[in-house]
Short mmCIF file of C-alpha atoms in Angstrom, two decimals:
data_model
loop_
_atom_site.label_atom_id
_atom_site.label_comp_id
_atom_site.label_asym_id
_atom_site.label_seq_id
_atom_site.Cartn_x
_atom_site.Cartn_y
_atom_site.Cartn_z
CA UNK A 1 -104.89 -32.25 95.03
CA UNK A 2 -104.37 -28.63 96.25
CA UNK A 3 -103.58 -26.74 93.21
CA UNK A 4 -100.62 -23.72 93.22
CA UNK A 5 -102.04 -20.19 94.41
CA UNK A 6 -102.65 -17.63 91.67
CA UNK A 7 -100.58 -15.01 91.76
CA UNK A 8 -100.63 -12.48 89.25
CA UNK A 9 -98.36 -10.04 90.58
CA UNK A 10 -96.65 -7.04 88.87
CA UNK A 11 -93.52 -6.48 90.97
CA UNK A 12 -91.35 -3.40 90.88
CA UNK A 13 -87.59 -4.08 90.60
CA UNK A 14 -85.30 -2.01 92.85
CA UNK A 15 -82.72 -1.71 89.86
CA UNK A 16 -81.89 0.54 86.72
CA UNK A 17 -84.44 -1.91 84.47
CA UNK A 18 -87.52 -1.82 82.87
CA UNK A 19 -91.10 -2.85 85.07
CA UNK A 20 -91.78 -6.39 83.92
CA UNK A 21 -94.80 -8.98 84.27
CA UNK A 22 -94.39 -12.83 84.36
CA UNK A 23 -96.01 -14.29 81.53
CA UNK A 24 -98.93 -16.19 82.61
CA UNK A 25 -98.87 -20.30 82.40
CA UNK A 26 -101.01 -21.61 80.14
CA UNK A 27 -104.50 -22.64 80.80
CA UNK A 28 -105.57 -24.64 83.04
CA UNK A 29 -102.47 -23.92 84.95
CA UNK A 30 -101.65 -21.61 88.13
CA UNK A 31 -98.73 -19.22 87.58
CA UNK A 32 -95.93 -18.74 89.68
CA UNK A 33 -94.05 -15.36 90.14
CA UNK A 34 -90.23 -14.97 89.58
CA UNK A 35 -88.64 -12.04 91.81
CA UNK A 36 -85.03 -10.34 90.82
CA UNK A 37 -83.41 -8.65 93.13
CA UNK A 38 -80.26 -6.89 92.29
CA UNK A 39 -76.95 -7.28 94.74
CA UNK A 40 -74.39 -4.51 95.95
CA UNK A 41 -72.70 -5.90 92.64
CA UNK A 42 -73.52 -3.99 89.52
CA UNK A 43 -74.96 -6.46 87.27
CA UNK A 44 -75.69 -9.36 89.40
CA UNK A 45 -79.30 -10.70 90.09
CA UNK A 46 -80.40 -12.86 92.15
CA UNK A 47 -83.55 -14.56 91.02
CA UNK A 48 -86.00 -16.26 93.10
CA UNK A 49 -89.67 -18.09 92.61
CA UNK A 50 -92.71 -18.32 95.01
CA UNK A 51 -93.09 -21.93 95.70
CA UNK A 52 -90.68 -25.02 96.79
CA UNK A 53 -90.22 -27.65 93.83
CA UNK A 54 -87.08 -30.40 92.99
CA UNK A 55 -86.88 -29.37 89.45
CA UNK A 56 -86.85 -25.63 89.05
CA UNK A 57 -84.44 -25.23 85.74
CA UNK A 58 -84.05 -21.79 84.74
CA UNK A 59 -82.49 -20.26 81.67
CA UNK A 60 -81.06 -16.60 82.04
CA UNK A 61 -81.79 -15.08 78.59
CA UNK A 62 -77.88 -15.23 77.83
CA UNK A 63 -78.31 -17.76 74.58
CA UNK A 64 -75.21 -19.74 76.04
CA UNK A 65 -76.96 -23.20 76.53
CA UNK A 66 -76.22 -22.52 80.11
CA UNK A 67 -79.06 -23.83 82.92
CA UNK A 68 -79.68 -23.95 86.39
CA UNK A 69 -81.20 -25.76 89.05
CA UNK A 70 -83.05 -24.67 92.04
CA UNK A 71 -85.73 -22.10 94.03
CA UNK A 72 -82.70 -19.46 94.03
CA UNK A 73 -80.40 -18.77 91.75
CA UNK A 74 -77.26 -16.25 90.91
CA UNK A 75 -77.33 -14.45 87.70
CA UNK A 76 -74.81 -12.41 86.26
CA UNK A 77 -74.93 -10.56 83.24
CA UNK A 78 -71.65 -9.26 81.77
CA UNK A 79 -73.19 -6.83 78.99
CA UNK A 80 -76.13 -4.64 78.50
CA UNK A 81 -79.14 -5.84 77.41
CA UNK A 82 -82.70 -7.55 77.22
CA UNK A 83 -82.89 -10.84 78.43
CA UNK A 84 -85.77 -13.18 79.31
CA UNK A 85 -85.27 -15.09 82.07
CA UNK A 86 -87.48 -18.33 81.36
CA UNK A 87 -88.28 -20.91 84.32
CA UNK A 88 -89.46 -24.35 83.52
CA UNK A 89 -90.76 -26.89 86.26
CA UNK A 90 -93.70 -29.46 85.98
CA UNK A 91 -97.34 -29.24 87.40
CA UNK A 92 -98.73 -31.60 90.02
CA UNK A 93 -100.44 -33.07 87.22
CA UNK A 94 -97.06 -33.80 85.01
CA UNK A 95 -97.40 -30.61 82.59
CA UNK A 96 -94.79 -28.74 81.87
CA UNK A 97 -95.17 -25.04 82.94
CA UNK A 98 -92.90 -22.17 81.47
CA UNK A 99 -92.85 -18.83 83.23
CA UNK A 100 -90.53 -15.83 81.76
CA UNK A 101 -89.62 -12.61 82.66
CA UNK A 102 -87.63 -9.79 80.75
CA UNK A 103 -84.54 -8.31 82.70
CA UNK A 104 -83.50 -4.79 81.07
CA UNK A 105 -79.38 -4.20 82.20
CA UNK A 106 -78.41 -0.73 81.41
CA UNK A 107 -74.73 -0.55 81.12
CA UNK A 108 -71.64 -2.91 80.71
CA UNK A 109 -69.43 -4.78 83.50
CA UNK A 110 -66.88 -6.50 81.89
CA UNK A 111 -65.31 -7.20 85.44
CA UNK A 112 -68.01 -10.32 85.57
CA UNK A 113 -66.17 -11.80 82.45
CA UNK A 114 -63.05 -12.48 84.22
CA UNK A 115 -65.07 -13.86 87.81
CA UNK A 116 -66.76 -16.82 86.05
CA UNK A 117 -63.35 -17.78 84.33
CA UNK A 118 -61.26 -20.51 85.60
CA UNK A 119 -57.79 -19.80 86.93
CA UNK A 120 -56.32 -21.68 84.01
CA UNK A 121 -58.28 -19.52 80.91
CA UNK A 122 -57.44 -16.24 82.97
CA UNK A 123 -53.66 -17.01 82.66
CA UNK A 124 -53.89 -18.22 79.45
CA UNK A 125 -56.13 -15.21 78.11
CA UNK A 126 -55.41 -12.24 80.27
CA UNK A 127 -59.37 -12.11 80.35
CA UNK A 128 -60.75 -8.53 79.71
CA UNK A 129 -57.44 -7.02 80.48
CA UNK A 130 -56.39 -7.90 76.77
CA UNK A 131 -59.66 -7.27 74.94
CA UNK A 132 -57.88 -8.42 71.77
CA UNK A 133 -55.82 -11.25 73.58
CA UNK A 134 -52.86 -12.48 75.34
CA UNK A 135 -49.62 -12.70 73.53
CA UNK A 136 -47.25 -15.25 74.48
CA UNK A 137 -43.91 -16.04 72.21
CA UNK A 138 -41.05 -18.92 72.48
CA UNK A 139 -39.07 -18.37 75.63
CA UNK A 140 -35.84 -18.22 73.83
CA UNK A 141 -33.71 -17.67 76.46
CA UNK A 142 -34.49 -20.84 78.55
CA UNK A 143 -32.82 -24.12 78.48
CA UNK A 144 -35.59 -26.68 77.27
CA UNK A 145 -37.59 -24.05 75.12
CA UNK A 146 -38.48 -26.82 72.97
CA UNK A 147 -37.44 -30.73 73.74
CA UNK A 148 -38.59 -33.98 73.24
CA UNK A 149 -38.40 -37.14 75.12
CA UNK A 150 -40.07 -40.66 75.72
CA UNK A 151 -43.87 -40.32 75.64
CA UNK A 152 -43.76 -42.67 79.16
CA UNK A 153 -41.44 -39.53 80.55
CA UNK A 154 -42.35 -36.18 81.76
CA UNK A 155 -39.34 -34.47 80.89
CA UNK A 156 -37.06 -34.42 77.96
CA UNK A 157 -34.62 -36.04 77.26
CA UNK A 158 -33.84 -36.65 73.89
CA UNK A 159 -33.55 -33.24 72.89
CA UNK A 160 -32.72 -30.41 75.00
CA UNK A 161 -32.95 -26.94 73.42
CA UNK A 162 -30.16 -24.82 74.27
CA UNK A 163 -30.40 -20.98 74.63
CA UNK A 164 -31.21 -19.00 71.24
CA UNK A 165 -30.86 -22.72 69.55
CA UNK A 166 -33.14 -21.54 66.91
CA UNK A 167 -32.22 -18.37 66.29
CA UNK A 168 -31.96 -18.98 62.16
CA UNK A 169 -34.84 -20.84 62.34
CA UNK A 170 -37.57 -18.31 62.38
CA UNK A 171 -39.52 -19.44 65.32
CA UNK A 172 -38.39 -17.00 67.92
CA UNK A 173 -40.59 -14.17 66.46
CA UNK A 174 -43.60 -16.09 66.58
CA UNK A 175 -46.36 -14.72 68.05
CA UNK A 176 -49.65 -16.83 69.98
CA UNK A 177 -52.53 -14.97 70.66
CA UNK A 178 -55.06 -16.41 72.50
CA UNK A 179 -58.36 -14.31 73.91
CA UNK A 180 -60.55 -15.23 76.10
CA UNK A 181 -63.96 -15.43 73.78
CA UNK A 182 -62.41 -18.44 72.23
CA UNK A 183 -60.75 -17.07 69.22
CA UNK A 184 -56.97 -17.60 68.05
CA UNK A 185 -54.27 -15.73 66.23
CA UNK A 186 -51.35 -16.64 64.68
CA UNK A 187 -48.14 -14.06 63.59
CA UNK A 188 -45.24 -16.10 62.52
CA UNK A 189 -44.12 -12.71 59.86
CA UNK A 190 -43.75 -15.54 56.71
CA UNK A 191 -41.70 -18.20 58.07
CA UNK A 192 -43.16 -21.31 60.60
CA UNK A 193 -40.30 -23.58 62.27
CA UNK A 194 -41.53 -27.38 61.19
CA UNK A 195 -40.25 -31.17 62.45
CA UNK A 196 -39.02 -32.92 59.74
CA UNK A 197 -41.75 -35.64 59.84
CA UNK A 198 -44.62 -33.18 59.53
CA UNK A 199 -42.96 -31.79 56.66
CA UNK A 200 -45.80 -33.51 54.28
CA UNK A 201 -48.89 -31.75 56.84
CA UNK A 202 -47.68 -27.99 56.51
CA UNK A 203 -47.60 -28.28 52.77
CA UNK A 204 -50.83 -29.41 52.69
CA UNK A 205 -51.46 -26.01 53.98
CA UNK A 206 -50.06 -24.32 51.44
CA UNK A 207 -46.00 -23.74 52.95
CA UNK A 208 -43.02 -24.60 51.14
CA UNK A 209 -39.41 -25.91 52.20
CA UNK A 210 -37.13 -22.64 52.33
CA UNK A 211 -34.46 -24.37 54.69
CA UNK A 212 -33.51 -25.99 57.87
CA UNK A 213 -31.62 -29.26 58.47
CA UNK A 214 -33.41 -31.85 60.79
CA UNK A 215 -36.21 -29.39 61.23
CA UNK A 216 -37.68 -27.51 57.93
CA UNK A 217 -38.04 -24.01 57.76
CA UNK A 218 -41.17 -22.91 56.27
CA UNK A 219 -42.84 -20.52 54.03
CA UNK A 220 -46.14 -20.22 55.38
CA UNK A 221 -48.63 -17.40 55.72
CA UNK A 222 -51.82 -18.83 57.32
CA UNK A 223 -55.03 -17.52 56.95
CA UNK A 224 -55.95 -17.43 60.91
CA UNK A 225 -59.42 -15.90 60.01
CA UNK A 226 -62.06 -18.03 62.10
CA UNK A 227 -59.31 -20.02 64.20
CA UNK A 228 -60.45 -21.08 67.74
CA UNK A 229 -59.04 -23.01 70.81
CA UNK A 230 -60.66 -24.15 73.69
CA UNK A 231 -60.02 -25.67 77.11
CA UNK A 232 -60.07 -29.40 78.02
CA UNK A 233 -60.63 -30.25 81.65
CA UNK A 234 -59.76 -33.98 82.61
CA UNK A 235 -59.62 -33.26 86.26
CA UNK A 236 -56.59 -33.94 86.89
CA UNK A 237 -55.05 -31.82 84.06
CA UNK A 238 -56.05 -29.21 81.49
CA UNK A 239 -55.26 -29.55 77.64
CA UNK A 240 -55.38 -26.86 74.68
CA UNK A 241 -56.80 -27.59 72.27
CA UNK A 242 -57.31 -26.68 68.66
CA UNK A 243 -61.03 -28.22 67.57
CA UNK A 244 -60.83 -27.78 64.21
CA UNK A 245 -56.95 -28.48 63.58
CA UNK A 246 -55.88 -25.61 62.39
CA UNK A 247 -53.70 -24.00 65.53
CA UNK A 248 -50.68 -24.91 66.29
CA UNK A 249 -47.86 -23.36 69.07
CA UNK A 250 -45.31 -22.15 66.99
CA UNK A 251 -43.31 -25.33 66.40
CA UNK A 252 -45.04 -27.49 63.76
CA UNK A 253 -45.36 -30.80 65.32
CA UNK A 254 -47.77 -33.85 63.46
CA UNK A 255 -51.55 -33.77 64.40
CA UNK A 256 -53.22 -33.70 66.88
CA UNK A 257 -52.26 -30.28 68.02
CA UNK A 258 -53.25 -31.17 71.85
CA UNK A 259 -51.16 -28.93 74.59
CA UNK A 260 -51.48 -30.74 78.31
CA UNK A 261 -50.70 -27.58 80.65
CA UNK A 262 -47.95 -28.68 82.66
CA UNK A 263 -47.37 -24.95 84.19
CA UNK A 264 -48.67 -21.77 84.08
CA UNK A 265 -48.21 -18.42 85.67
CA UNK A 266 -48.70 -14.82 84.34
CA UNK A 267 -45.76 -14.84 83.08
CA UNK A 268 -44.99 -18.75 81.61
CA UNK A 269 -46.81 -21.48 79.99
CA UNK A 270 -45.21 -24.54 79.77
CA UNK A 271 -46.84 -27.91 77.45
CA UNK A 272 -46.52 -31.27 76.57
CA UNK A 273 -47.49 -32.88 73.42
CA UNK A 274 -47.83 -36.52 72.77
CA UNK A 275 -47.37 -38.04 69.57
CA UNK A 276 -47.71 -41.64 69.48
CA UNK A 277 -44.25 -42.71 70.84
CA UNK A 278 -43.14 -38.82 71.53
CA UNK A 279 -43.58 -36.37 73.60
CA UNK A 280 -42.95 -32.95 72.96
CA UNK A 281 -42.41 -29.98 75.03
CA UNK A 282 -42.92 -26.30 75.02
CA UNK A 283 -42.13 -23.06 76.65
CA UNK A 284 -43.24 -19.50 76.42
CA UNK A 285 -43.86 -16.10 77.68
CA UNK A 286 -45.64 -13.49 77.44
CA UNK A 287 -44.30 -10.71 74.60
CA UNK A 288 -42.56 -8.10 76.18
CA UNK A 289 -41.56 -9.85 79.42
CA UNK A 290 -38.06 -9.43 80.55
CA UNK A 291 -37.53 -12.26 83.59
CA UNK A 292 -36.01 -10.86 86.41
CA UNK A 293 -32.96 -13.17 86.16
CA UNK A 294 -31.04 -14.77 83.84
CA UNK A 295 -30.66 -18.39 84.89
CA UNK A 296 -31.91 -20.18 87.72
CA UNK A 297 -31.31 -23.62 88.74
CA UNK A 298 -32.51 -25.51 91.77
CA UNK A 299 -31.32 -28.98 90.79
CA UNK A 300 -34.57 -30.79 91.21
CA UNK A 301 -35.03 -32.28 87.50
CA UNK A 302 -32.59 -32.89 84.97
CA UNK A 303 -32.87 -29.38 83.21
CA UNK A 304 -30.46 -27.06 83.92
CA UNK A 305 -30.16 -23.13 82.99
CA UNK A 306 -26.88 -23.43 83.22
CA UNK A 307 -24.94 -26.53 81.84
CA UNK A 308 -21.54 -26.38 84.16
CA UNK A 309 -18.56 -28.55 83.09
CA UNK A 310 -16.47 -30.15 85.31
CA UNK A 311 -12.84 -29.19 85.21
CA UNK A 312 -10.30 -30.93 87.46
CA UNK A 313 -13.01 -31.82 89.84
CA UNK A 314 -13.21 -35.28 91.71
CA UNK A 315 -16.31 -37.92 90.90
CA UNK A 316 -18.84 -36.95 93.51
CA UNK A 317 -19.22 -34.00 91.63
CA UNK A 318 -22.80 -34.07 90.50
CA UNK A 319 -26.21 -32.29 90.16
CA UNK A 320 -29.43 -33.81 92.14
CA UNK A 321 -27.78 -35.05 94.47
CA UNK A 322 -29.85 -35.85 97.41
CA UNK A 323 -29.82 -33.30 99.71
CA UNK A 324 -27.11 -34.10 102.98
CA UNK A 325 -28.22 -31.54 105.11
CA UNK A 326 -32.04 -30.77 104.75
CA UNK A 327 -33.45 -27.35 107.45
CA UNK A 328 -35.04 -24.61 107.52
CA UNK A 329 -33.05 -22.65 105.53
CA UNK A 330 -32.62 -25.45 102.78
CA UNK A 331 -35.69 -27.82 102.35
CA UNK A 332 -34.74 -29.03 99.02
CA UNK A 333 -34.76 -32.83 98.21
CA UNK A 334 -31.99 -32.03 95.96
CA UNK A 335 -29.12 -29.94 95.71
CA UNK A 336 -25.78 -29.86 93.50
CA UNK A 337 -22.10 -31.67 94.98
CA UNK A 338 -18.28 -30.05 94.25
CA UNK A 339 -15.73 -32.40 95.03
CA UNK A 340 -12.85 -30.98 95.39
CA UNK A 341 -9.86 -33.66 94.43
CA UNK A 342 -6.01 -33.05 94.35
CA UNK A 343 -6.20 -30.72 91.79
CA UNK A 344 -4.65 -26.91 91.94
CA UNK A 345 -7.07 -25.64 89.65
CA UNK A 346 -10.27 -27.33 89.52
CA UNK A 347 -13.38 -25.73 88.67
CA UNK A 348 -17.29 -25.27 87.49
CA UNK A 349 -17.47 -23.57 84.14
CA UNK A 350 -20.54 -22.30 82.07
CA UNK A 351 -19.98 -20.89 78.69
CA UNK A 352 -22.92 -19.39 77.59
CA UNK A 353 -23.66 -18.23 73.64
CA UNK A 354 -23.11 -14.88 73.74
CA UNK A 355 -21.77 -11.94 75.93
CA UNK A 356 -23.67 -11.43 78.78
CA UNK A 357 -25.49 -8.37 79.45
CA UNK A 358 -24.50 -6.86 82.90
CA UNK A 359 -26.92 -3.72 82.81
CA UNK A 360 -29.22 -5.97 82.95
CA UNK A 361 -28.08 -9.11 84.96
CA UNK A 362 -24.98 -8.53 87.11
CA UNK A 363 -25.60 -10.58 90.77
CA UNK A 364 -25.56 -14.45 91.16
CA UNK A 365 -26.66 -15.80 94.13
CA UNK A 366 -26.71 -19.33 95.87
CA UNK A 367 -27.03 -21.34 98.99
CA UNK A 368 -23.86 -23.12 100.29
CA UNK A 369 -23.26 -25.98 102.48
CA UNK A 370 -19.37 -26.04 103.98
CA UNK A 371 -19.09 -29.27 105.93
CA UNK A 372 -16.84 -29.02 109.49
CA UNK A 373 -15.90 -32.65 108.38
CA UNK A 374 -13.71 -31.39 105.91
CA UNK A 375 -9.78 -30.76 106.94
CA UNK A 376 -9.66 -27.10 106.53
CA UNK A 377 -5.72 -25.45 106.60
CA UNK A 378 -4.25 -22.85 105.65
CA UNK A 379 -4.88 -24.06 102.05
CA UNK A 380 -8.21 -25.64 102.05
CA UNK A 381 -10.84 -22.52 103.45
CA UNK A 382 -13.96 -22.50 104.03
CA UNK A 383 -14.29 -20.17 100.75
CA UNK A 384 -16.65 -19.71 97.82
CA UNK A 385 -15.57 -17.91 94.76
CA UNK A 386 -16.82 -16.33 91.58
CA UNK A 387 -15.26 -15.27 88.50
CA UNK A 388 -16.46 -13.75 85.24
CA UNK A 389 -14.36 -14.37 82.03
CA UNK A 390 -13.62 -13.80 78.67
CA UNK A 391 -13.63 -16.86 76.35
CA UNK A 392 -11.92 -14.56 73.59
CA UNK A 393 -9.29 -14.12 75.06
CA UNK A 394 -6.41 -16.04 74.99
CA UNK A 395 -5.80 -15.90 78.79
CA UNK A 396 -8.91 -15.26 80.40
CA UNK A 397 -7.93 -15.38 83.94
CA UNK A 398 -6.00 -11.52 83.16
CA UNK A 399 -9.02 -9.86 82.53
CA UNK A 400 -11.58 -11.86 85.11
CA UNK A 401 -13.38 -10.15 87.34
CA UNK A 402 -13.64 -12.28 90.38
CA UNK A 403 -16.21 -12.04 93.90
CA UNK A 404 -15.79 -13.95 96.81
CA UNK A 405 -16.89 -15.22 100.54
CA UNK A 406 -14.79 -16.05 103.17
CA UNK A 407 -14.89 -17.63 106.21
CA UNK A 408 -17.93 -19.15 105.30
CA UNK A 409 -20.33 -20.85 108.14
CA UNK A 410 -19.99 -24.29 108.04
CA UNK A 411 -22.61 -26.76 109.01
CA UNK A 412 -25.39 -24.64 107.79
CA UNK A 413 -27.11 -23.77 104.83
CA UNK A 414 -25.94 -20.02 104.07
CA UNK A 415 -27.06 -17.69 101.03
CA UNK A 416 -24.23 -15.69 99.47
CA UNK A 417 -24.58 -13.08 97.17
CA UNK A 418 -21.61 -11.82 94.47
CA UNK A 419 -22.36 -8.61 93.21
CA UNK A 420 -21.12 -7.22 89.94
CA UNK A 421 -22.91 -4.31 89.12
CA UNK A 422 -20.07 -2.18 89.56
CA UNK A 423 -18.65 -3.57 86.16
CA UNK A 424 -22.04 -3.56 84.47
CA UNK A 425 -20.21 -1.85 80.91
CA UNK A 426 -18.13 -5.09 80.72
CA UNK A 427 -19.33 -6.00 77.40
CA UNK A 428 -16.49 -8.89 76.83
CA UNK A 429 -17.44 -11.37 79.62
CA UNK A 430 -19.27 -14.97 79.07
CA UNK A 431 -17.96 -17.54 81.17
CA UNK A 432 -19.12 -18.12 84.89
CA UNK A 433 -16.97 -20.15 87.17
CA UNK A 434 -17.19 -21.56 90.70
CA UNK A 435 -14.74 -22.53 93.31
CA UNK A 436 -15.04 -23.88 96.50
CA UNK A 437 -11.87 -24.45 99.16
CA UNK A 438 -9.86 -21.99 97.35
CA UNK A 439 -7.48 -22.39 94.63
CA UNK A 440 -3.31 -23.62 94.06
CA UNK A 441 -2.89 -25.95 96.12
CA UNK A 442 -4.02 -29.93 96.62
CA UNK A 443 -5.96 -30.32 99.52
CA UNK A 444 -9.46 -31.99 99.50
CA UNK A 445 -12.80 -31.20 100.64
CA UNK A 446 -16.81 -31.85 99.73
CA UNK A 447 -19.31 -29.10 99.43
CA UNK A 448 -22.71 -28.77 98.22
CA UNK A 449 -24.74 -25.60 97.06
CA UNK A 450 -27.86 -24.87 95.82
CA UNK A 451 -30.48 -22.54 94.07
CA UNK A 452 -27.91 -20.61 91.94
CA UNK A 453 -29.10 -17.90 90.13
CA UNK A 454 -28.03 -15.19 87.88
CA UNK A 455 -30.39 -12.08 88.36
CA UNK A 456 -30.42 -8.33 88.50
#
């Protein structure tokens, strides 16, 4: 059979590199010559061979385990250095043939580090823009921080934690670093927030019982020297994970310590954890973020920011309610119902925790729906009101600050805005309230908002 061409070829490489020579094939055997060619892209080669074959493997030099098929392939090289670039193919005769060259790269670009990492990682990491890694904390300030429902559900439902729940608990000043070379750190400054049934695991470790009630609070200062994570990809979903069982994300649950990604975004990572007839779930931020609203709520699951009670409302009053009047301007499947009955005073109320902070959050904003079906008077209007209050005080309504719309569009979805910056040193207000149709008197009437959020 017609045997390969010799080719002994020295070829001079239009890049800032060393001259190199392919190392001959062994005897008996014709060589082959590999070409690299750099691209406008500092650090990024494209290799090529001489001759057509199925089973050109090559191996860039980079020690990764990495390979790659074919008679052209893309190499990129993230640091400076010497690497051989080995191809392997077999003869006409069956022998394996091994041809390397030695690529010298000059300088550093980090840049490539962040290209060949998925979507997912980059979130996760920061990639080289946090060279020692990304640092995400609880996201204290969120409704469902931490809860934990049926392992057959995807949302919780058991346990639901409130705003600042765990403020005693030392968990909120937890800090997860993860960085993109595959290394983790854990800061939890002496004390780790633990369920009650994996008491017996964290003491294994070395932490002792300083508190708590259902949940322990922990003593624990972890050696973190050596801890890893890495990235499982099932297709459909990604999972962190901790190979050698010794990470955890700030809440000490029982092993395994297996995070399916339900979210992620720059600025959130949200988890799920299952544990044989449990599943957990987790939510966190990046340290240092400030959201740019308080609360949101859109009504589409059964997690709200804000936990409104009914006062002196009627029994269609409800949250995920299917949406009446889907548009343009409203596409939601679900959406939130007021029904007002024969009440003078009835109202939406949402105490929060603590005194809110008006510098920083002092609009609210949400979609309404006034229906023409309703009988409007001279008592019922087509109105939407606001009011801050004062839960300290023994008659809140004399010191409420209160923002309104009037003459509202009916049949149409319609966002209104209250704006309360002008009383952003109010240090004494907690309570949000809603009203729709006005208020003192008994008429009736339905109507339906949506999207409400408290922001800056």
């Amino acid at each position: 059979m017609k045997k390969l061409l010799l080719l002994l070829t020295c070829v001079t490489l239009l890049y800032s590199c060393d001259k190199n020579e392919d190392t001959p094939a062994e005897s008996g055997q014709d060589a082959v010559e590999i070409t690299i060619n750099p691209t406008e892209k500092k650090n990024v080669y494209t290799l090529s061979v001489n001759v057509t074959h199925d089973d050109l493997k090559w191996d860039l030099g980079k020690n990764d385990g990495q390979t790659f098929m074919g008679n052209n392939v893309t190499a990129k090289y993230p640091y400076k250095g010497t690497y051989t670039i080995t191809l392997y193919y077999k003869s006409e005769d069956n022998q394996l043939v091994t041809i390397t060259k030695e690529l010298n790269v000059s300088e550093d670009n980090l840049s490539l580090i962040d290209e060949d990492m998925d979507q997912t990682t980059l979130l996760l990491t920061g990639g080289m823009a946090f060279p020692d890694g990304k640092i995400w904390v609880v996201d204290s300030l969120t409704v469902g921080h931490l809860g934990k429902g049926a392992i057959d559900a995807t949302t919780p439902s058991w346990w639901i934690a409130q705003k600042l729940e765990k403020s005693e608990e030392g968990i909120y000043d937890d800090e997860l670093i993860f960085k993109y070379d595959g290394t983790f750190g854990y800061i939890n400054h002496g004390t780790t927030n633990c369920a009650n049934n994996a008491e017996t695991e964290l003491t294994v470790r070395g932490a002792t019982v300083t508190g708590g009630g259902y949940d322990r609070i922990m003593k624990y200062n972890p050696n973190t020297l050596g801890w890893k994570w890495n990235m499982i990809d099932l297709g459909s979903k990604k999972v962190i994970d901790f190979p050698n069982k010794e990470g955890f994300l700030s809440y000490y649950t029982s092993e395994p310590h297996q995070y399916e990604i339900l979210k992620i975004t720059e600025n959130s990572l949200y988890v799920r954890q299952e544990l044989d007839e449990d599943a957990w779930y987790f939510r966190f931020i990046p340290k240092g973020y400030e959201k740019p609203y308080f609360g949101f709520d859109d009504y589409e699951n059964d997690i709200f920011d804000f936990n409104f009670i009914m006062e002196y409302l009627g029994d269609r009053t409800g949250f995920g309610t299917p949406n009446p009047f889907p548009s343009e301007k409203n596409t939601s499947s679900k959406v939130a119902c007021y029904d007002r009955k024969a009440e003078q005073w009835g109202r939406l109320a949402y105490y929060d925790v603590s005194k809110f902070d008006l510098t920083r959050y002092n609009k609210i904003s949400m979609k309404v729906y006034c229906p023409s079906s309703n009988n409007y008077t001279d008592n019922l209007k087509a109105k939407v009101s606001i009011k801050l209050q004062d839960s300290d005080h023994s008659s809140p309504w004399e010191t409420q600050v209160e923002r309104y719309h009037t003459d509202v569009a009916k049949d149409q979805w319609i966002e209104l805005i209250f704006d309360f910056s002008d009383i952003s040193q109010r240090t004494d207000l907690d309570i949000i309230t809603i009203q729709f149709g006005d208020e003192g008197h008994f008429e009736t009437g339905i109507f339906y908002f949506d999207d409400f959020k408290f922001y800056k």
